[in-house]
PDB file of C-alpha atoms and ligand atoms in Angstrom:
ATOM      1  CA  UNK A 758       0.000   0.000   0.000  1.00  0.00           C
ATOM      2  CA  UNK A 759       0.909   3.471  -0.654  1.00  0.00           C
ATOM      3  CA  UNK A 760       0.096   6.736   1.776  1.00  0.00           C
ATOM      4  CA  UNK A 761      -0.532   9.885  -0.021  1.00  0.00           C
ATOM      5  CA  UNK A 762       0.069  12.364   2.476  1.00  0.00           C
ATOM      6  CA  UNK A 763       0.015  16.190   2.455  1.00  0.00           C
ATOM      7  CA  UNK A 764       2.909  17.962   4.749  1.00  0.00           C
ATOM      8  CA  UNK A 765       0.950  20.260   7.175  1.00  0.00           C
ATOM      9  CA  UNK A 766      -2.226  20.134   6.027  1.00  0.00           C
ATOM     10  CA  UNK A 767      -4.484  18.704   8.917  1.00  0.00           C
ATOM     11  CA  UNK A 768      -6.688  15.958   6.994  1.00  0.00           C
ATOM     12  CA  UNK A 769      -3.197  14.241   6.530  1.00  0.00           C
ATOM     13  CA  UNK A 770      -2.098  14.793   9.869  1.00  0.00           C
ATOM     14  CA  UNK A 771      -4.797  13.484  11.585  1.00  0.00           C
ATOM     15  CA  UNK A 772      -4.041   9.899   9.257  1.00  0.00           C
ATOM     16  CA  UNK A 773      -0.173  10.542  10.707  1.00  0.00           C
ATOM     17  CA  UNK A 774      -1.307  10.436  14.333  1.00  0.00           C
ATOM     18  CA  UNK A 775      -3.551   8.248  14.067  1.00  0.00           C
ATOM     19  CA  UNK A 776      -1.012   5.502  12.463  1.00  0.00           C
ATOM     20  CA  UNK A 777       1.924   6.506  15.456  1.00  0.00           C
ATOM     21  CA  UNK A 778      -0.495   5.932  18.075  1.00  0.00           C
ATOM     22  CA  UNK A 779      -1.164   2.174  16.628  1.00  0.00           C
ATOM     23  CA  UNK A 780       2.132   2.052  15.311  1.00  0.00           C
ATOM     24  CA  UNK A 781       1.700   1.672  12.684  1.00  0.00           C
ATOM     25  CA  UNK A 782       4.481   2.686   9.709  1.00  0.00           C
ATOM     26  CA  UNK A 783       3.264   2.926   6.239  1.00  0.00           C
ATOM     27  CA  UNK A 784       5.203   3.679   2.922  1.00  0.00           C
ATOM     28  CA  UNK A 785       4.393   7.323   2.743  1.00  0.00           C
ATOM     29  CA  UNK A 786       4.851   9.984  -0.771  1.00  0.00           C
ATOM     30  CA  UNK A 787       4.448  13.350  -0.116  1.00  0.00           C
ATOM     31  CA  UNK A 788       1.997  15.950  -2.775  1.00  0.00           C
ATOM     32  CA  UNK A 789       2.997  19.507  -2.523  1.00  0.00           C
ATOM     33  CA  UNK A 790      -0.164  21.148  -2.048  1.00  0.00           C
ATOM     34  CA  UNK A 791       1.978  24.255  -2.273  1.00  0.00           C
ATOM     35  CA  UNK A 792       2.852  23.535  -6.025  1.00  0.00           C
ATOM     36  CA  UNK A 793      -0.481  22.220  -6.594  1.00  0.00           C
ATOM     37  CA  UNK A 794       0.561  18.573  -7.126  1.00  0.00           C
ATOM     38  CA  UNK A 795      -2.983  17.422  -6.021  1.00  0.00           C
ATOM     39  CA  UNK A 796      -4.037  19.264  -9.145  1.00  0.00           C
ATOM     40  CA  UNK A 797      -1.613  17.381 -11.778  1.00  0.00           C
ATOM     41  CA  UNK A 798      -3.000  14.414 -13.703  1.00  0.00           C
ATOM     42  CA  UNK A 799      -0.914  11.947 -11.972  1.00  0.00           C
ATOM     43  CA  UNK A 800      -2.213  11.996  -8.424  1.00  0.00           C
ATOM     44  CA  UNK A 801      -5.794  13.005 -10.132  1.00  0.00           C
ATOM     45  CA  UNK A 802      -6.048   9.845 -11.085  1.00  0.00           C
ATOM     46  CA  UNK A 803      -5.183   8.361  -7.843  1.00  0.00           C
ATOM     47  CA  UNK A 804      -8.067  10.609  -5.891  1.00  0.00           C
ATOM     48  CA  UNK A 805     -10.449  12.408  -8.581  1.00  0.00           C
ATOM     49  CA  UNK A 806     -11.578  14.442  -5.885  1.00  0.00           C
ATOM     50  CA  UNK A 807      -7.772  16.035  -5.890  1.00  0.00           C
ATOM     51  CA  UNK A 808      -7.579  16.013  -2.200  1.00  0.00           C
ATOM     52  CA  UNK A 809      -5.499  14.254   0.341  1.00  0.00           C
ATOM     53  CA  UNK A 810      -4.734  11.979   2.189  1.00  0.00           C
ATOM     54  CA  UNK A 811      -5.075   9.120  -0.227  1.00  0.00           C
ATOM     55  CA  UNK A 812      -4.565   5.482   0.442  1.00  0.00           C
ATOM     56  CA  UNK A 813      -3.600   2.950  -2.768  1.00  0.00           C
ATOM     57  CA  UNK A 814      -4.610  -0.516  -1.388  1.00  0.00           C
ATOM     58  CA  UNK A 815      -2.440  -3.744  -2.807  1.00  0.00           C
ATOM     59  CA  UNK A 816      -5.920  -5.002  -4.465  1.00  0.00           C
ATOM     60  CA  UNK A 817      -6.208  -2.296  -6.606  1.00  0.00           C
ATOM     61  CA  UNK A 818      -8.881   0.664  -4.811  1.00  0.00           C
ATOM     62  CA  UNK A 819      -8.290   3.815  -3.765  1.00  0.00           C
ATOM     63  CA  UNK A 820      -9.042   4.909  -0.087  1.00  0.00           C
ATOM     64  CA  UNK A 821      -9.427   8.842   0.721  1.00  0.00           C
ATOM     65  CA  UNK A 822     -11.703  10.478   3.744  1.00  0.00           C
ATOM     66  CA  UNK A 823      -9.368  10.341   6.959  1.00  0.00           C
ATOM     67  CA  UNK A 824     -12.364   8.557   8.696  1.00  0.00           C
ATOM     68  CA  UNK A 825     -12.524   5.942   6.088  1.00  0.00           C
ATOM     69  CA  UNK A 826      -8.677   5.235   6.092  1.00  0.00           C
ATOM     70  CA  UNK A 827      -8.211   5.236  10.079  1.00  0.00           C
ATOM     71  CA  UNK A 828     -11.210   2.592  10.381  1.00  0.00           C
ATOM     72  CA  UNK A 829      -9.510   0.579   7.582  1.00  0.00           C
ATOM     73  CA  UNK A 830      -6.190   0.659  10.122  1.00  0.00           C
ATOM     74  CA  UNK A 831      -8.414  -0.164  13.233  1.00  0.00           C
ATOM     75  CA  UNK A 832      -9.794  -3.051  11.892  1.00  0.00           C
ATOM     76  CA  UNK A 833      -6.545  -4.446  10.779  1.00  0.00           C
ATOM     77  CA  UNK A 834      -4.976  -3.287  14.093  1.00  0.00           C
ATOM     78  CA  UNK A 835      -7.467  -3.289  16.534  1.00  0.00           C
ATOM     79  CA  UNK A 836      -5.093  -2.515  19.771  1.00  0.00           C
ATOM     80  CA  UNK A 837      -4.989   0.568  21.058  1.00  0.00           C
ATOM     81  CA  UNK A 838      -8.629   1.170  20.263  1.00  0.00           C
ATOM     82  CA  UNK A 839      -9.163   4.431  19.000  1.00  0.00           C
ATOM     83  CA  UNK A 840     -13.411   4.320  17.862  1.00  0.00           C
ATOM     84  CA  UNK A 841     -13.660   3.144  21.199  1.00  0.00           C
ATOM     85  CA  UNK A 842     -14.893  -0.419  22.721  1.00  0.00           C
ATOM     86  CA  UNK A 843     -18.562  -1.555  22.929  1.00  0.00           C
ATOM     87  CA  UNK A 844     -21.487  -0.541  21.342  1.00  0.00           C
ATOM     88  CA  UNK A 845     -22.087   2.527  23.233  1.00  0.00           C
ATOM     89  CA  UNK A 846     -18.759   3.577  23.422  1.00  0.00           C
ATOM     90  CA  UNK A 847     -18.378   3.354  19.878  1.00  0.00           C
ATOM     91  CA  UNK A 848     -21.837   5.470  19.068  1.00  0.00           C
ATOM     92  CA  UNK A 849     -20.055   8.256  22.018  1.00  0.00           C
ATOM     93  CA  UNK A 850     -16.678   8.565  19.993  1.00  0.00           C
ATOM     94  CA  UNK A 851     -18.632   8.418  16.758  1.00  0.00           C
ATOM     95  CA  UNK A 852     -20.883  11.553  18.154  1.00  0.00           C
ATOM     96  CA  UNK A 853     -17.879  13.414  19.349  1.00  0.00           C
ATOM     97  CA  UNK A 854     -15.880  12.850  15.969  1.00  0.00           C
ATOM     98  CA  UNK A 855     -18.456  14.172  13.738  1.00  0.00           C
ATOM     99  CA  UNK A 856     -19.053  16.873  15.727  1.00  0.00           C
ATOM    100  CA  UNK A 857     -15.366  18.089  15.883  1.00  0.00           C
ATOM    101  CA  UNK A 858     -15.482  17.795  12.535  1.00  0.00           C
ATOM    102  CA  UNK A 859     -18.410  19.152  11.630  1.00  0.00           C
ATOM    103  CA  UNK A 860     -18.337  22.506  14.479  1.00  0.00           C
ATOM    104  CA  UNK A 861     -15.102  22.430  14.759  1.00  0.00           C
ATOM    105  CA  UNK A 862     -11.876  21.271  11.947  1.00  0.00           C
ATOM    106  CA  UNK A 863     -14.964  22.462   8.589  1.00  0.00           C
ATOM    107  CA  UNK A 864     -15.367  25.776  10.432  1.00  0.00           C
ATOM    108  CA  UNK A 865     -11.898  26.714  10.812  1.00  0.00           C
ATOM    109  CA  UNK A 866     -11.139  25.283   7.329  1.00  0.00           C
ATOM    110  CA  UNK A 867     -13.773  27.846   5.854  1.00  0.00           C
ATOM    111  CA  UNK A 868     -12.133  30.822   7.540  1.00  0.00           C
ATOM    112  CA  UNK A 869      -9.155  29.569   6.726  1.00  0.00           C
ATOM    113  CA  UNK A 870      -9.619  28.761   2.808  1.00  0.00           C
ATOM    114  CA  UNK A 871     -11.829  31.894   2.495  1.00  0.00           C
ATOM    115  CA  UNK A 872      -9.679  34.472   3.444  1.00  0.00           C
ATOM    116  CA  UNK A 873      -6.035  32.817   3.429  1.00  0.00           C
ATOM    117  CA  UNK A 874      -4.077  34.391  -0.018  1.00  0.00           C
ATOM    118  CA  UNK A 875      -2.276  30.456   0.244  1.00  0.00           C
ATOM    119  CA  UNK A 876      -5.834  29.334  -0.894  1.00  0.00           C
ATOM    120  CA  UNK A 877      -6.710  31.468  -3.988  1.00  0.00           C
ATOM    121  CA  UNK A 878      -6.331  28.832  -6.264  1.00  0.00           C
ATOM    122  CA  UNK A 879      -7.824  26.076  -4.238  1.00  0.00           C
ATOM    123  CA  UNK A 880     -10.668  27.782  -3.109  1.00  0.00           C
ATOM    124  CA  UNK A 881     -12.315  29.447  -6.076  1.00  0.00           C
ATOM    125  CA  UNK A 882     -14.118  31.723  -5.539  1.00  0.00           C
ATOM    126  CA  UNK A 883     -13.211  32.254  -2.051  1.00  0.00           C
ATOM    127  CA  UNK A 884     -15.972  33.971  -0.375  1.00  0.00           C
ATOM    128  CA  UNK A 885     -14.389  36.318   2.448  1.00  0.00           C
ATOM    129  CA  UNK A 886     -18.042  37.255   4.212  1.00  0.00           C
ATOM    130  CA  UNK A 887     -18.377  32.891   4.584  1.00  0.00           C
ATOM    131  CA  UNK A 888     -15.228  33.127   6.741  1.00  0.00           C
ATOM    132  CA  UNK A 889     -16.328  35.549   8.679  1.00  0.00           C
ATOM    133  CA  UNK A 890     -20.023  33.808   9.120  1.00  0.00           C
ATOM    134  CA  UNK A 891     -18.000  30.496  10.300  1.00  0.00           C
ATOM    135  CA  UNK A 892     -15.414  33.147  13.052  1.00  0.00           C
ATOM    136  CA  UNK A 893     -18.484  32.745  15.405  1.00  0.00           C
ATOM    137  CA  UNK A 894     -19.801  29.793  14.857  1.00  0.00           C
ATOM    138  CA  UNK A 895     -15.558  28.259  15.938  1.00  0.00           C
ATOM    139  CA  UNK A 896     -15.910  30.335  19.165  1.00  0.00           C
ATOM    140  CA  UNK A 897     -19.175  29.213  20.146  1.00  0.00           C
ATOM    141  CA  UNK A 898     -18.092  25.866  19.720  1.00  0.00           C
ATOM    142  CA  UNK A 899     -15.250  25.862  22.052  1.00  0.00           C
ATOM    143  CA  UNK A 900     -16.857  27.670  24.586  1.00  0.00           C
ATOM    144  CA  UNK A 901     -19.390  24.000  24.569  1.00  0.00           C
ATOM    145  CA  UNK A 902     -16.222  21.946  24.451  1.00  0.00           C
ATOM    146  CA  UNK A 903     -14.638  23.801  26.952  1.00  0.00           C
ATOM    147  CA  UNK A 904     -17.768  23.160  29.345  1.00  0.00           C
ATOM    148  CA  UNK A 905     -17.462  19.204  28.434  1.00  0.00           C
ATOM    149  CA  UNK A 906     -13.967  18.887  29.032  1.00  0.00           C
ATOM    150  CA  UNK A 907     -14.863  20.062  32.299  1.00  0.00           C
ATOM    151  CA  UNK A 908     -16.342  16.727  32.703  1.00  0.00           C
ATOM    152  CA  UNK A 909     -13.744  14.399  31.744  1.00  0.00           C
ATOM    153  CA  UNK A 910     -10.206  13.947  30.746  1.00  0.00           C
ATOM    154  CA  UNK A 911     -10.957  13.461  26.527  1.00  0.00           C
ATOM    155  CA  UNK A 912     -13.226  14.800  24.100  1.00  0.00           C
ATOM    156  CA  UNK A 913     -15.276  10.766  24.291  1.00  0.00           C
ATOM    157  CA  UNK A 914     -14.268  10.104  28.064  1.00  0.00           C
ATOM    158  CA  UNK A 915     -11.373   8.591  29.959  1.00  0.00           C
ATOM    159  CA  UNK A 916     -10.057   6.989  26.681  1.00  0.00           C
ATOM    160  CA  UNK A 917      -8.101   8.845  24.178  1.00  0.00           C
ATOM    161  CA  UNK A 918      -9.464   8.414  20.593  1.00  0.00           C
ATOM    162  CA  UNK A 919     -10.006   9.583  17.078  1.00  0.00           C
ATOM    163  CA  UNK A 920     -11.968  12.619  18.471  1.00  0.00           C
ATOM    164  CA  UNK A 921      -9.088  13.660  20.252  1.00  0.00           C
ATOM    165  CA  UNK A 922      -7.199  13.695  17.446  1.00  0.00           C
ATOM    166  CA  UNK A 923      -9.797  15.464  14.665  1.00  0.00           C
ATOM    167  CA  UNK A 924      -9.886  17.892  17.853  1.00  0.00           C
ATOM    168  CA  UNK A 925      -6.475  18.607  18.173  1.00  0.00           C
ATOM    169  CA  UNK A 926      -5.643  19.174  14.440  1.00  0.00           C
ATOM    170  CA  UNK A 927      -8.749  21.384  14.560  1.00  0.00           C
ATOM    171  CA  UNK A 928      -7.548  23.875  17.324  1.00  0.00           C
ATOM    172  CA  UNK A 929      -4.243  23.241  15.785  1.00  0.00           C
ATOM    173  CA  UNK A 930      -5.862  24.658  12.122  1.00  0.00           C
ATOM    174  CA  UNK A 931      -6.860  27.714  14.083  1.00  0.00           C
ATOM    175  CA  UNK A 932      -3.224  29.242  13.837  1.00  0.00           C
ATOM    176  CA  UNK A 933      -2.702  29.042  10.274  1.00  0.00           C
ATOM    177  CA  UNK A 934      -6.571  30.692   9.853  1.00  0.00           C
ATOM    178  CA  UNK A 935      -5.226  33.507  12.379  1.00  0.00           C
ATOM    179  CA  UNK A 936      -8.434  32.356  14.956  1.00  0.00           C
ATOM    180  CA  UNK A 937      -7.108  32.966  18.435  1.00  0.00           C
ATOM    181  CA  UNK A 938      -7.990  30.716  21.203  1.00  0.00           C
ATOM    182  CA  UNK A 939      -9.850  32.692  23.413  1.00  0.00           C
ATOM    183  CA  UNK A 940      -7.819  33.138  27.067  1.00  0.00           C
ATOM    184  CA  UNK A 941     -10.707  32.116  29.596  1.00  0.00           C
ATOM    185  CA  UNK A 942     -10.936  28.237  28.224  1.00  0.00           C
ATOM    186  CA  UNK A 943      -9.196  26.439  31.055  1.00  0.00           C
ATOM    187  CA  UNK A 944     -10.416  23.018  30.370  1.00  0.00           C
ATOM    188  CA  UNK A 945     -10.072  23.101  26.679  1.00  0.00           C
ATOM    189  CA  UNK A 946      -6.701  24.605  27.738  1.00  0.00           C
ATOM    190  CA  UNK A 947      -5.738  21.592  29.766  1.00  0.00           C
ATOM    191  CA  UNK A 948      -6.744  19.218  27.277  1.00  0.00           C
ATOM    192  CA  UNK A 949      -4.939  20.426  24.037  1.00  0.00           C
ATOM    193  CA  UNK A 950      -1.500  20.431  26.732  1.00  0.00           C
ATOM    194  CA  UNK A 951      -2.398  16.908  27.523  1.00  0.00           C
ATOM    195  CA  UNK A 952      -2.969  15.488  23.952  1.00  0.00           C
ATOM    196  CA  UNK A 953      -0.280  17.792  22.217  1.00  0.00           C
ATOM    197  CA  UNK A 954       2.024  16.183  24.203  1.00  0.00           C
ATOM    198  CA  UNK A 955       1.573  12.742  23.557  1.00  0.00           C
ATOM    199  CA  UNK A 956       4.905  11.980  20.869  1.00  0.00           C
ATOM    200  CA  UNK A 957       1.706  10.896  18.305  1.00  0.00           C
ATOM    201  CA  UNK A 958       1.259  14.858  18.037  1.00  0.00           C
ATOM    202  CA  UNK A 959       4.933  15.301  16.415  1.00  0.00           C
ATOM    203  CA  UNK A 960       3.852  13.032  13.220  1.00  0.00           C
TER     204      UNK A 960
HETATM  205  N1  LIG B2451     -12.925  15.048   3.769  1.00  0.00           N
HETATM  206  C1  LIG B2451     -11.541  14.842   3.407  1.00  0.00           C
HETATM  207  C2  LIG B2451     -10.906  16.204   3.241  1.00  0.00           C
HETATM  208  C3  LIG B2451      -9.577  16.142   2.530  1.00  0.00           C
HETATM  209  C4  LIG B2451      -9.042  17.531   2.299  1.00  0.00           C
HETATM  210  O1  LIG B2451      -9.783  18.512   2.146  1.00  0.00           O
HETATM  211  N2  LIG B2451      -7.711  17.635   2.250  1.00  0.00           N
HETATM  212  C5  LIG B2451      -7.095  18.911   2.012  1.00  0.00           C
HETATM  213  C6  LIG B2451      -5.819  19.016   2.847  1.00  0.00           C
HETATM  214  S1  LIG B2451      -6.237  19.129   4.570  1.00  0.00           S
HETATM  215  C7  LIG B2451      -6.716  19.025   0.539  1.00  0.00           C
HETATM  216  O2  LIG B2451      -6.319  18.056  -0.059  1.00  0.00           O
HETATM  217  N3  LIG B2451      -6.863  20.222  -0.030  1.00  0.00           N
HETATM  218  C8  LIG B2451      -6.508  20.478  -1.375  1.00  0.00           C
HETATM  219  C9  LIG B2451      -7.444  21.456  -2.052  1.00  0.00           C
HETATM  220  O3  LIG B2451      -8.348  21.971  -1.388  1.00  0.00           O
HETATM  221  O4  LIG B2451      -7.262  21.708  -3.235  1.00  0.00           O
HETATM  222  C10 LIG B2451     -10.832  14.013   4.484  1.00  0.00           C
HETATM  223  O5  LIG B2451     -11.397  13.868   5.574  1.00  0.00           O
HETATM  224  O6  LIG B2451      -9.762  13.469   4.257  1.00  0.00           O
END
C-alpha cells in the first residue's frame, strides 16, 4: 500500500497520528499542495476528488476520507482502540468525531480557505463574508467543548481516541486561519497540553 500524504495540512495529519499511536508505519509519498501537485494528472487519477490523504490498497482501490482510512487501520490493528470499545462507546466517539469535525476542523477550514491568499487557487471563488459567518460559529463551539472537558479527561471520556485527534488538528488549524484561542478556556486549555504532548502529536 501506498500513503498519499500532504505535509501540514491537517486531513493528513490526523491519518499521521492516528497511524503513530497504533504504530503503525506505512510507505508514505508526499503531494505539494503548495505547487499544486494534487491538481496534476498523476495523483488526479489516484483521488479524482484532488484532495489528500489518499490510500492505494495492494488489491487495486483507492481509499481517501481520513475517517474511512483510520477505520480501515483499526480493523486491521485493533489494539490501542481508537473508535472506542462496545457498542455505546463506539456510538459516544462516533458523536464526538463528527461533531469536531463538523463545528469544529470544517469551520476553521472555511475561515481559513476563504480568506487565506495560500488558498486562492484552491478555493475558487473564495468567499471572504463565509469566513467571517464560520469566526463565530468556531468560538461558540469551544466555549461548549470547553464546558465538556470540564467533565472528563478526553473529548469521548477517559479513553483517548479519534476525536481527540480530529480535535487537536482542529484547534491546531486555528493558527494558520489567524483564529485565536480565546484566554478564559481552562479546560479546553488543559486538554490540548495533555494530547499535544503525547509523541503521536509530532507526526
Ligand atoms: N474530507 C476529506 C478532506 C480532505 C481535504 O480537504 N484535504 C485537504 C488538505 S487538509 C486538501 O487536499 N486540499 C486540497 C485542495 O483543497 O485543493 C478528508 O477527511 O480526508
Amino acid at each position: 500500500m501506498q500513503l498519499y500524504d500532504g505535509g501540514r495540512a491537517p486531513n493528513p495529519r490526523r491519518v499521521r497520528i492516528f497511524l503513530a499511536e497504533k504504530g503503525i508505519s506505512v510507505p508514505t509519498e508526499q503531494v505539494d499542495l503548495g505547487s499544486l501537485k494534487h491538481k496534476a494528472a498523476e495523483f488526479a487519477a489516484i483521488n479524482p476528488l484532488q484532495r489528500v490523504p489518499a490510500l492505494v490498497l495492494d488489491e487495486g482501490r483507492v481509499l481517501s476520507e481520513s475517517i474511512a482510512i483510520c477505520r480501515y487501520f483499526e480493523a486491521l490493528h485493533p489494539e490501542p482502540a481508537l473508535f472506542g470499545r462496545g457498542p455505546l462507546e463506539e456510538a459516544w466517539v462516533e458523536m464526538w468525531q463528527r461533531r469536531l469535525e463538523l463545528h469544529l476542523l470544517f469551520p476553521v477550514a472555511h475561515v481559513f480557505r476563504n480568506l487565506h491568499p495560500a488558498m486562492k487557487e484552491m478555493e475558487v471563488p473564495q468567499v471572504p463574508a463565509w469566513a467571517e459567518a464560520n469566526k463565530p460559529r468556531v468560538m461558540d463551539f469551544l466555549a461548549l467543548l470547553d464546558r465538556e472537558l470540564g467533565t472528563r479527561r478526553y473529548v469521548a471520556g477517559e479513553h483517548y481516541s479519534v476525536a481527540d485527534i480530529t480535535g487537536m488538528i482542529a484547534v491546531d488549524f486555528m493558527k494558520p486561519a489567524k483564529l485565536a484561542m480565546p484566554e478564559d478556556l481552562n479546560n479546553l486549555k488543559r486538554w490540548h497540553e495533555d494530547v499535544s504532548s503525547r509523541p503521536s502529536a509530532k507526526a
